Coordinates of C-alpha atoms in Angstrom, one line a residue:
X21 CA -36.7 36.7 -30.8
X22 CA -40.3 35.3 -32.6
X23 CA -41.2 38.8 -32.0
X24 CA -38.8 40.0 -33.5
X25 CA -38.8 38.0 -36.3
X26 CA -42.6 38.4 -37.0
X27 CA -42.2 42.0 -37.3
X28 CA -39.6 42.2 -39.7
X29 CA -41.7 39.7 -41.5
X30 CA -44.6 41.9 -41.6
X31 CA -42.8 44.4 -42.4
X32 CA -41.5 43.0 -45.4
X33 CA -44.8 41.9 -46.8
X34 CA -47.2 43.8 -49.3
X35 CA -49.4 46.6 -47.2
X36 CA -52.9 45.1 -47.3
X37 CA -55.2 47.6 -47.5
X38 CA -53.9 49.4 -50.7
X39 CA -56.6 50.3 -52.7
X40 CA -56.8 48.4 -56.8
X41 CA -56.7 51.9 -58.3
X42 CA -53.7 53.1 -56.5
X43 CA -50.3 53.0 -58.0
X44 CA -48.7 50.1 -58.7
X45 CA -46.7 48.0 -55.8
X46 CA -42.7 49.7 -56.1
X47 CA -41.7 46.8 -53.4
X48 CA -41.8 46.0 -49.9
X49 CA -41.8 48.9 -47.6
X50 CA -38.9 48.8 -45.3
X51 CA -39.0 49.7 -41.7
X52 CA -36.7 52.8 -40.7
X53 CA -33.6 51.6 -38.9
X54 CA -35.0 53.5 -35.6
X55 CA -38.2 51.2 -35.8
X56 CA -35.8 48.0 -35.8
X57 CA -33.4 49.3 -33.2
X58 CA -36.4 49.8 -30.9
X59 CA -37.9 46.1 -31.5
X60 CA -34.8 44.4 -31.1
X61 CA -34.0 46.4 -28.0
X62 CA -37.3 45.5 -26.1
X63 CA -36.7 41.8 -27.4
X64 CA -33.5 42.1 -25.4
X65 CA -35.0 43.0 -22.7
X66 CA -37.7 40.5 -22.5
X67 CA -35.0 37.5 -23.0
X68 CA -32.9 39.3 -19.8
X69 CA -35.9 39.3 -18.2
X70 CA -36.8 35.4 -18.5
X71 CA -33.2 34.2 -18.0
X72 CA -33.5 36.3 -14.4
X73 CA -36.6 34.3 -14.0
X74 CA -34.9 31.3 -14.8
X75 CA -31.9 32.3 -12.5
X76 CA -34.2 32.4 -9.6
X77 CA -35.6 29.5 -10.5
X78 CA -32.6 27.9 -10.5
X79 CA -31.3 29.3 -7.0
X80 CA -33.8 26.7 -5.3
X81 CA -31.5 23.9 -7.5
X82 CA -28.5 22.4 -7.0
X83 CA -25.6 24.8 -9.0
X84 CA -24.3 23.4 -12.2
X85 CA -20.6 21.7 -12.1
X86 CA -20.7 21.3 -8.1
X87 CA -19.8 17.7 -6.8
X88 CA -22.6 16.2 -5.6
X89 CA -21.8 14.9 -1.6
X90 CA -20.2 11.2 -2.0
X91 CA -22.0 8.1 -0.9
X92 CA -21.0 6.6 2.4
X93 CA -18.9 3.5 1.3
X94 CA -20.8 0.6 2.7
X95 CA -19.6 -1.6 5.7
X96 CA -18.5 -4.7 3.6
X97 CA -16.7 -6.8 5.8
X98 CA -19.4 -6.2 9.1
X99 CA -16.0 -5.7 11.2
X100 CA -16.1 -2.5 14.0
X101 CA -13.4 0.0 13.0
X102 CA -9.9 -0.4 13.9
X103 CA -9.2 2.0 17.1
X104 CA -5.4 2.4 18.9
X105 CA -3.3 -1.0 19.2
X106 CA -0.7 -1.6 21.6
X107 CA 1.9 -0.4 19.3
X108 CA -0.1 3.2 19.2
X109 CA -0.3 3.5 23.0
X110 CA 3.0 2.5 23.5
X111 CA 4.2 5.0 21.1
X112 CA 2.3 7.8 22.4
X113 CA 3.2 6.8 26.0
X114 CA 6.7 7.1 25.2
X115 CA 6.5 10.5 23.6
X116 CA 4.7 11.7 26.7
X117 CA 7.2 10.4 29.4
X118 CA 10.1 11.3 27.0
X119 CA 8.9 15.6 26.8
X120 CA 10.7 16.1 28.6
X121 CA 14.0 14.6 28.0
X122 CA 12.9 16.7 24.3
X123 CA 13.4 19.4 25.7
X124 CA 16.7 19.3 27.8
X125 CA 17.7 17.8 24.9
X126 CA 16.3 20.6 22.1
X127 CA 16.5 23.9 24.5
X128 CA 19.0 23.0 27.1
X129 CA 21.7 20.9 24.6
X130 CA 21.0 20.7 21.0
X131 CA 20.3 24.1 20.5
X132 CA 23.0 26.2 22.6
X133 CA 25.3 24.2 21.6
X134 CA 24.3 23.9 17.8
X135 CA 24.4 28.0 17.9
X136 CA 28.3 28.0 19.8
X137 CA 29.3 25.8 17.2
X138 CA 28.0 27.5 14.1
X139 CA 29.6 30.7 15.4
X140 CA 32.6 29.1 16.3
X141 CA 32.4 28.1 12.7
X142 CA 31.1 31.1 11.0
X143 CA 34.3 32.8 12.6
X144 CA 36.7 30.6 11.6
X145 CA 37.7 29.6 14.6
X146 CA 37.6 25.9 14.8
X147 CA 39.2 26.0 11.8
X148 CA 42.0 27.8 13.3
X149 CA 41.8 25.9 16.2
X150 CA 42.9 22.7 14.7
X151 CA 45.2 24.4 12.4
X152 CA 47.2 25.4 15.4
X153 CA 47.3 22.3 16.9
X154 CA 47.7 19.9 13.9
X155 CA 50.6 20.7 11.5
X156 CA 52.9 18.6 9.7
X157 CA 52.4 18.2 5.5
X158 CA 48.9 16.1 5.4
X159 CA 48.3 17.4 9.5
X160 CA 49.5 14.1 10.3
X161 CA 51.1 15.6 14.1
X162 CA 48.9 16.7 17.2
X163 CA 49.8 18.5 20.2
X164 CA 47.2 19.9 22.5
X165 CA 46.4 21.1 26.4
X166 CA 44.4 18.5 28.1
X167 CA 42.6 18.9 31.5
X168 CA 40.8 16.6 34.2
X169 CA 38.6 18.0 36.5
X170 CA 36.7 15.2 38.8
X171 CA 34.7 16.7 42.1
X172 CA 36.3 15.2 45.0
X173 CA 39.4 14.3 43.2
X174 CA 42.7 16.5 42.3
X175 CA 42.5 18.3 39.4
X176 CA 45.3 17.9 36.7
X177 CA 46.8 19.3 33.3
X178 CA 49.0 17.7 30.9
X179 CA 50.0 17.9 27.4
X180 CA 49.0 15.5 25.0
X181 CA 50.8 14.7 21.5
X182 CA 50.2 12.1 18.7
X183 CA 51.6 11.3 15.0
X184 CA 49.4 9.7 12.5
X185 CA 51.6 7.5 9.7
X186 CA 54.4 7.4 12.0
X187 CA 57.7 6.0 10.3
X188 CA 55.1 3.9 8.5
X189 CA 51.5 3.9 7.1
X190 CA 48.9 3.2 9.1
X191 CA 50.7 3.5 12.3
X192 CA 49.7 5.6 15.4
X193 CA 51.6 6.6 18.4
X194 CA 50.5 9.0 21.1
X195 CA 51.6 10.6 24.3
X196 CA 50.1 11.8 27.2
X197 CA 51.8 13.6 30.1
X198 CA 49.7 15.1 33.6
X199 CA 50.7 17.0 36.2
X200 CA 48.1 17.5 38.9
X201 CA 50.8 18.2 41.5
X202 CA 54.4 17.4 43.0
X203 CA 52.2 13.9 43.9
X204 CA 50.3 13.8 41.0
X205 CA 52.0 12.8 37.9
X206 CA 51.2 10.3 35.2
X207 CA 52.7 9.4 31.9
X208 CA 51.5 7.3 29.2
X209 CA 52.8 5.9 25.4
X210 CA 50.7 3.8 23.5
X211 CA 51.2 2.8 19.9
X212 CA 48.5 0.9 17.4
X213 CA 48.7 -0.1 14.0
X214 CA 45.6 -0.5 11.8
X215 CA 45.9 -3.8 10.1
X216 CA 42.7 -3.7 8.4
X217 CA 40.0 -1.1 8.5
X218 CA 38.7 -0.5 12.1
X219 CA 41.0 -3.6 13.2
X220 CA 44.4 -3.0 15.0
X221 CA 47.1 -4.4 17.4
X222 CA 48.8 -2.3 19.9
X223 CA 50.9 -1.6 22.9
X224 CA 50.8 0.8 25.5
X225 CA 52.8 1.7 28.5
X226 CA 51.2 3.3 31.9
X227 CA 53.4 5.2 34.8
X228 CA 51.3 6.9 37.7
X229 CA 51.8 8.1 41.0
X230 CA 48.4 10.1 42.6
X231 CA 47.6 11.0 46.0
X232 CA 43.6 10.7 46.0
X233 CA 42.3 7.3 45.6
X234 CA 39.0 6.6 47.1
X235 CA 38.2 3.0 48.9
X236 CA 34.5 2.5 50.2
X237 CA 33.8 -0.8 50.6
X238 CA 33.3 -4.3 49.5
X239 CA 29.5 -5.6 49.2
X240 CA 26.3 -4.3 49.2
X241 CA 26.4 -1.7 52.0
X242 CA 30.2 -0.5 51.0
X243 CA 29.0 3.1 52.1
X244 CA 27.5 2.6 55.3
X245 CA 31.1 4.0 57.0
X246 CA 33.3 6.8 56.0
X247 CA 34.8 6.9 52.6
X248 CA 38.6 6.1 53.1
X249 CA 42.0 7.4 51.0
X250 CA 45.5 6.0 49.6
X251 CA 48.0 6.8 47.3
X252 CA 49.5 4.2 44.9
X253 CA 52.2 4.1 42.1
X254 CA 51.3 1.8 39.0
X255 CA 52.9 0.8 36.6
X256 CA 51.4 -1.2 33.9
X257 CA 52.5 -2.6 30.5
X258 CA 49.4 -3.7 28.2
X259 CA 49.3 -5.6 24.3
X260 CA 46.4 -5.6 23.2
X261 CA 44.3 -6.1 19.5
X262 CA 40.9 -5.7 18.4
X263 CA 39.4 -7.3 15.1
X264 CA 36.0 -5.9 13.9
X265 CA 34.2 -8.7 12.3
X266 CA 30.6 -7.0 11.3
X267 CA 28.8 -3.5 11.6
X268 CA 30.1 -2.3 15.5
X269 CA 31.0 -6.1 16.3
X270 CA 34.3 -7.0 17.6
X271 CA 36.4 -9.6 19.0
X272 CA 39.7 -8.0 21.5
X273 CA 42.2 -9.5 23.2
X274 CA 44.5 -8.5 25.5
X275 CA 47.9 -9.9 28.1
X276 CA 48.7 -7.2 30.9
X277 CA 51.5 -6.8 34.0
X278 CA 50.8 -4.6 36.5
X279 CA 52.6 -3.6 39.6
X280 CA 50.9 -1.5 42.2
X281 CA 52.5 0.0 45.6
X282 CA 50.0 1.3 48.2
X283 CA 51.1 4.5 50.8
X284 CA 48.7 5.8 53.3
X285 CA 47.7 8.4 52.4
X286 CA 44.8 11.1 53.6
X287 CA 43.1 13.8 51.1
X288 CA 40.9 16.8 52.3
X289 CA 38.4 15.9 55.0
X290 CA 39.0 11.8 54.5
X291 CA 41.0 9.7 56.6
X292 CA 43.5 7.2 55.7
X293 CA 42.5 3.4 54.8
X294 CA 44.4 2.4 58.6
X295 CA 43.4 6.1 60.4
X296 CA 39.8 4.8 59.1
X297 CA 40.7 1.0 60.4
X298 CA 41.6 2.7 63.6
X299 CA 38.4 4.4 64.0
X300 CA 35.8 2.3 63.1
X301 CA 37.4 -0.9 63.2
X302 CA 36.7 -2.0 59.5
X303 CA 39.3 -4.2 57.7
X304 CA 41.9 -3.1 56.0
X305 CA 41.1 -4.4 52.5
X306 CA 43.8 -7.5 51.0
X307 CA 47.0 -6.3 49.3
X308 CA 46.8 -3.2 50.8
X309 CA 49.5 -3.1 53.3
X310 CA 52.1 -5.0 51.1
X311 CA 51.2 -4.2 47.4
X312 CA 51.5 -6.7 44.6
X313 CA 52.2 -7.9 41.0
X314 CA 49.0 -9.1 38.6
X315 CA 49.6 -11.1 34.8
X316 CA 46.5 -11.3 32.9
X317 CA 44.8 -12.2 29.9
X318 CA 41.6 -11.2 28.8
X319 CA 39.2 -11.9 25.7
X320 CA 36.0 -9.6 25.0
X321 CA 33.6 -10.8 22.0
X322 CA 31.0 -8.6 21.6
X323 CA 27.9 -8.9 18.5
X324 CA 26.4 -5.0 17.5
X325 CA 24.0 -4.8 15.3
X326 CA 24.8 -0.8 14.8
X327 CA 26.5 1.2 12.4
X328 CA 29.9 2.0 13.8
X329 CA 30.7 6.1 14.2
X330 CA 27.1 6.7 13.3
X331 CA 24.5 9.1 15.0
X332 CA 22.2 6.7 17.7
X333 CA 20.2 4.3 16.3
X334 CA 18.3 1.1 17.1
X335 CA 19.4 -2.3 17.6
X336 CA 21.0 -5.0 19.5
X337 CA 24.1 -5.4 21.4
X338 CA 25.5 -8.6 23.2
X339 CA 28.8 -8.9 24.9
X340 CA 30.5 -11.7 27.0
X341 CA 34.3 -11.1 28.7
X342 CA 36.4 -13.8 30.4
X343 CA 40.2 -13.6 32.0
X344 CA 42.7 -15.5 34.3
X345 CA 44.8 -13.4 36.9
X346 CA 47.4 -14.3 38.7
X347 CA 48.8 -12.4 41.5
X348 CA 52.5 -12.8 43.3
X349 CA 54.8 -10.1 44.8
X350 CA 54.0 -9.2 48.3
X351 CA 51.3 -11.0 49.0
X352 CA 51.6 -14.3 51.4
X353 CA 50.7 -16.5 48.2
X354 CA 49.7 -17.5 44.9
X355 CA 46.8 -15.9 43.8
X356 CA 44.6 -16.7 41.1
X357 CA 41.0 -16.0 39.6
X358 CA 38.7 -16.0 36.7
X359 CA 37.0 -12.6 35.9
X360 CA 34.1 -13.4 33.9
X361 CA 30.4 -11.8 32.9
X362 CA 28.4 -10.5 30.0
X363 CA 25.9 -7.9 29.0
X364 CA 22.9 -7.5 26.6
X365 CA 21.2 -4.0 25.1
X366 CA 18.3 -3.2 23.2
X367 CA 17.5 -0.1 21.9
X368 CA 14.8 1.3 19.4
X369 CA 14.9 4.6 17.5
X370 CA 10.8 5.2 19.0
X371 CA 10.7 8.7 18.7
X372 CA 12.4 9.1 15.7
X373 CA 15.6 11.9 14.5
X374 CA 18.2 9.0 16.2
X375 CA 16.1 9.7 19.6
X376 CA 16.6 6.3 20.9
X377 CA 15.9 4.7 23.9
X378 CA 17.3 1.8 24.9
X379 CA 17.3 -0.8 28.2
X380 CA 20.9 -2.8 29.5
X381 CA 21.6 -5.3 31.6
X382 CA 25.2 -6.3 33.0
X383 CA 26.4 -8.8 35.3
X384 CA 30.1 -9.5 36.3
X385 CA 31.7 -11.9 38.7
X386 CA 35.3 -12.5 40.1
X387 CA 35.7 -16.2 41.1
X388 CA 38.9 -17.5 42.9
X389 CA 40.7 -20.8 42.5
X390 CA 40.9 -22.6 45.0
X391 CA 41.8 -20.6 48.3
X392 CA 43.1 -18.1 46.3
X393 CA 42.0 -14.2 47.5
X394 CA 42.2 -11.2 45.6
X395 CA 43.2 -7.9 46.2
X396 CA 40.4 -5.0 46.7
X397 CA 41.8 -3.3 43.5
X398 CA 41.1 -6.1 41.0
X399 CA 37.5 -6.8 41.9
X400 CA 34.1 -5.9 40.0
X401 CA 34.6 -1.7 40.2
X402 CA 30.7 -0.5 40.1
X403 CA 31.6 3.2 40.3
X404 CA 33.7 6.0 37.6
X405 CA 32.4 6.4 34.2
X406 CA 32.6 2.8 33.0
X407 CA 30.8 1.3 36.1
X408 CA 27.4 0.0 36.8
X409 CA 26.9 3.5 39.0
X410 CA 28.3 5.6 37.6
X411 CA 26.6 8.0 40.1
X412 CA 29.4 7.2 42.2
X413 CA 33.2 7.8 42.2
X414 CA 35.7 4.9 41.3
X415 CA 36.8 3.4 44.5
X416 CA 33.5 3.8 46.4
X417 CA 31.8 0.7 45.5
X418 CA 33.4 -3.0 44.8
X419 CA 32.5 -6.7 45.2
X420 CA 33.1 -10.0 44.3
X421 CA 29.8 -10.2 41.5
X422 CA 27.7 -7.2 40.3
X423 CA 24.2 -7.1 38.1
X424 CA 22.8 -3.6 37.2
X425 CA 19.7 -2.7 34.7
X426 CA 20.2 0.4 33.6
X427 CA 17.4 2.7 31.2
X428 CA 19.3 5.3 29.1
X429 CA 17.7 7.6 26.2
X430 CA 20.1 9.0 23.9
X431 CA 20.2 12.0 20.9
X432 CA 23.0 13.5 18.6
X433 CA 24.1 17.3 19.7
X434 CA 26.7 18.0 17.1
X435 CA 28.3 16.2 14.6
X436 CA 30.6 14.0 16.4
X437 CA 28.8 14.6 19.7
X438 CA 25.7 12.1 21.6
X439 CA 24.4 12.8 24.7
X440 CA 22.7 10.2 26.8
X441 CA 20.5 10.6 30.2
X442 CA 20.5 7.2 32.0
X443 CA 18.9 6.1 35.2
X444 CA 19.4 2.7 36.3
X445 CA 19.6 0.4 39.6
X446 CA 22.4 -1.7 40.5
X447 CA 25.0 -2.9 43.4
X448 CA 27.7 -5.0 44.4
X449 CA 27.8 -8.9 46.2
X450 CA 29.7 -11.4 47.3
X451 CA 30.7 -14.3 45.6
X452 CA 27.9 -15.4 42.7
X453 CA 25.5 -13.1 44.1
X454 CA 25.3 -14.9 47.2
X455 CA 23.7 -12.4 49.3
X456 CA 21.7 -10.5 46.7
X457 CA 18.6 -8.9 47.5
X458 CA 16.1 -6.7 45.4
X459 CA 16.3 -4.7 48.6
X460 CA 20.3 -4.3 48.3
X461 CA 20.1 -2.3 45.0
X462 CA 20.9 1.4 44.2
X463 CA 19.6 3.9 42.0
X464 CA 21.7 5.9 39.6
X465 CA 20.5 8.9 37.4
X466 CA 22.7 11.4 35.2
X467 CA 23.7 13.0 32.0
X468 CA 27.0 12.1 29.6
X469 CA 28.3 13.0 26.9
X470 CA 30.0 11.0 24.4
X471 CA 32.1 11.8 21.4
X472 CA 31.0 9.3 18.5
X473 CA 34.6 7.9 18.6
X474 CA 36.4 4.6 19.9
X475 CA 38.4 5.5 23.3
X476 CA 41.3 4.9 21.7
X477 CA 40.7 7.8 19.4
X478 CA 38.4 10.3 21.7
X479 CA 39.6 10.1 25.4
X480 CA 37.1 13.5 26.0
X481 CA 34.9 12.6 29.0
X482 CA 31.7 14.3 30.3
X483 CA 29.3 12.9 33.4
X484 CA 26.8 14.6 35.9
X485 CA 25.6 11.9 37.9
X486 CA 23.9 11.1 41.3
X487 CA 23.6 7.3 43.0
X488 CA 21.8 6.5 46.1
X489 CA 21.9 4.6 49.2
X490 CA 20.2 1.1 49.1
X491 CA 16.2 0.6 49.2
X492 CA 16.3 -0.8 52.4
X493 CA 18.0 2.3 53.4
X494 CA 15.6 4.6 51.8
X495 CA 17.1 5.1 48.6
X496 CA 18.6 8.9 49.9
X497 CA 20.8 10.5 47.4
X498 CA 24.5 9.6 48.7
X499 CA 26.9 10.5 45.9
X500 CA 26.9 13.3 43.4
X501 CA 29.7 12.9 40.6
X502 CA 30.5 15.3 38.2
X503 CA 34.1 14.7 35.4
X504 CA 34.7 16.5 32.6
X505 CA 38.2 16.1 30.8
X506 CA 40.6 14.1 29.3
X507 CA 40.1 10.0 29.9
X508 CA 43.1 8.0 31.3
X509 CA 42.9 5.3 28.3
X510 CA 44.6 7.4 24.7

């Protein structure tokens, strides 16, 4: 630009060589416009040329605006860097031995069933479903088809029929009738009334005759001989109530009669209880040959720290049971005993999405007074769905005491659906675990499903389940169990 500037500059200045005599000075002479266009142009050029010099300069430069790299922030407290605690490892170990639980649970469960139900819903059909079976003005009447399938049991059907608000508010009355055969029949009325939310009293009447009734043993090594069979006929009358103090917390109470008559009785390849007595020699178990009469009372208190109905989550569970039995009827005597026994849980939502796992431990005792005996039917029951194996049928396991640890992991599936894979160890003993043994126990393993309902309002069952034979027997698999169906208790 100087350049430029000085020759403009020169050329607006006087011309000096003109010569004294010459005309006068008219002005400054002024440059043709092509002469300025040129100059100007090759100034141009000239300043393009020095800013590319200055470009490459600048290439060997850090470029303008860019961050420069941040200062390492300096070691103030002189302390090595925090690595993995206990919490971390235990964390990561239990996602890593839980995989694959993930995936039965997302690939083999969740999803499958997640799809069957959003089509079921898409088309309407659950909807119609429950239409059909509820009517009444606010759907206040049920009546449905149940089923029971147990392997190694009879099969049954039956019909079952409730009525919400019934002659009053808040009053529920159900029935349940199941045929499984000419042998197999079983009727049951029960009636509650909700007398505050989630608390009720109620009543409930039992009549059952079936054909199929397993007996294994009493003790430890129940199923070292052949599983035995009987029929019975029960009838049992039952008041109960059940207050829930706090989150899934209740206190239940409950006086029962029940009158049992045994006939022998074989089913498929099984013998009798006395063709078995015959055979091997083993005792035929008390009360069997003249039946009997029972009155009880019963109190449960039990302290949850979860949220009732909810999906599975962590927390704490403690429960304690006691009852006095009395038994008359048949039997030579006066019998009485104290059932008594208790149970802990805690569980921990580790993996998160209500994946929880969670660790129980039971133990349960039957103690007589005096010289009082008890019939095989009224002691600790380790097998069915409720049981400590539940690997194992009802019937094939019973003792005087029982103590069982039992691991169980447990995820949502649907809505009003859990499932829960457990694996535990337990057996039964004689009286106060006097001839227990780590050696004596029994693994269990299998998958359930549970609604996220009370029994009283959800009798639908589902277990597929194995047990085993003692450690000190090798711990072989000896009893597969699979029930899907409606439960006994509505």
């Amino acid at each position: 630009m100087s350049l430029a500037l000085g020759a403009l500059l020169a050329l607006s200045s006087p011309v000096s060589g003109a010569r004294a005599d010459g005309p006068p000075d008219i002005g400054p002479e002024v440059a043709p416009p092509e002469a300025l266009t040129e100059v100007v142009a090759e100034e141009s050029h000239e300043d393009d040329d020095e800013e590319e010099e200055d470009d490459d300069e600048g290439d060997h430069e850090a470029p303008r605006g860019t961050r420069p790299p941040d200062r390492p922030v300096p070691d103030y407290d002189g302390l090595p860097e925090r690595g993995d605690d206990a919490g971390d490892v235990f964390l990561w170990t239990a996602r890593v031995l839980t995989s694959p639980l993930y995936l039965v649970s997302e690939y083999v469960l969740r999803r499958p069933i997640g799809w069957a139900l959003t089509e079921l819903e898409r088309h309407k059909i659950i909807e119609r479903l429950v239409s059909f079976f509820r009517f009444g003005p606010n759907n206040e009447i049920t009546l449905m088809p149940t089923f029971l399938y147990e392997f190694g049991f009879q099969p049954s059907i039956g019909i079952y029929g409730s009525w919400d608000d019934f002659l009053f508010d808040h009053n529920h009355i159900s029935i349940h009738g199941v045929y499984g055969g000419n042998d197999w029949l079983s009727g049951t009325i029960a009636d509650r009334i909700e007398v505050a939310q989630d608390s009720y009293v109620g009543a409930r009447f039992l009549a059952r005759e079936r054909p199929d009734y397993v007996f294994g043993g009493i003790g430890p090594n129940a199923t070292d001989g052949p599983r035995a069979r009987y029929g019975a006929v029960r009838y049992e009358p039952v008041l109960w109530s059940s207050v829930r103090y706090w989150q899934s917390s209740d206190l239940q109470f409950e006086m029962r009669y029940r009158s049992i008559e045994f006939f022998d009785n074989s089913w498929g390849d099984d013998p009798s209880v006395l063709e078995r007595q015959m055979e091997t020699g083993q005792l035929v178990p008390y009360g069997y040959l003249t039946g009997y009469e029972t009155v009880s009372t019963e109190m449960i208190v039990d302290l949850d720290t979860r949220t009732p109905r909810a999906p599975p989550e962590g927390g704490a569970r403690i429960a304690a049971h006691a009852g006095i039995h009395g038994a008359f009827g048949g039997l030579p005597e006066l019998d009485r005993w104290v059932s008594w026994g208790g149970s802990g849980t805690l569980a921990a939502d580790v993996l998160g999405g209500h994946r929880v796992i969670g660790i129980t431990g039971e133990a349960h005792l039957i103690s007589p007074l005096d010289d009082s005996n008890v019939p095989f039917t009224e002691l600790v029951e380790l097998g069915g769905s409720r049981g400590l194996l539940p690997g194992y049928r009802a019937g094939d396991i019973q003792g005087y005491s029982a103590v069982g640890l039992l691991m169980h992991y447990e995820w949502p599936i649907w809505a009003f659906l859990d499932s829960r894979l457990y694996f535990g160890t337990a057996n039964a003993f004689g009286r106060y675990f006097e001839d227990f043994d780590v050696e004596l126990l029994r693994l269990t393993f299998g998958l359930e499903l549970k609604p996220r309902f009370p029994v009283i309002e959800a009798p639908f069952t589902f277990n597929f389940g194995f047990a085993t034979e003692t450690f000190e027997r090798g711990a072989n698999i000896d009893s597969f169990r699979i029930e899907i169906g409606a439960r006994d208790a509505l």
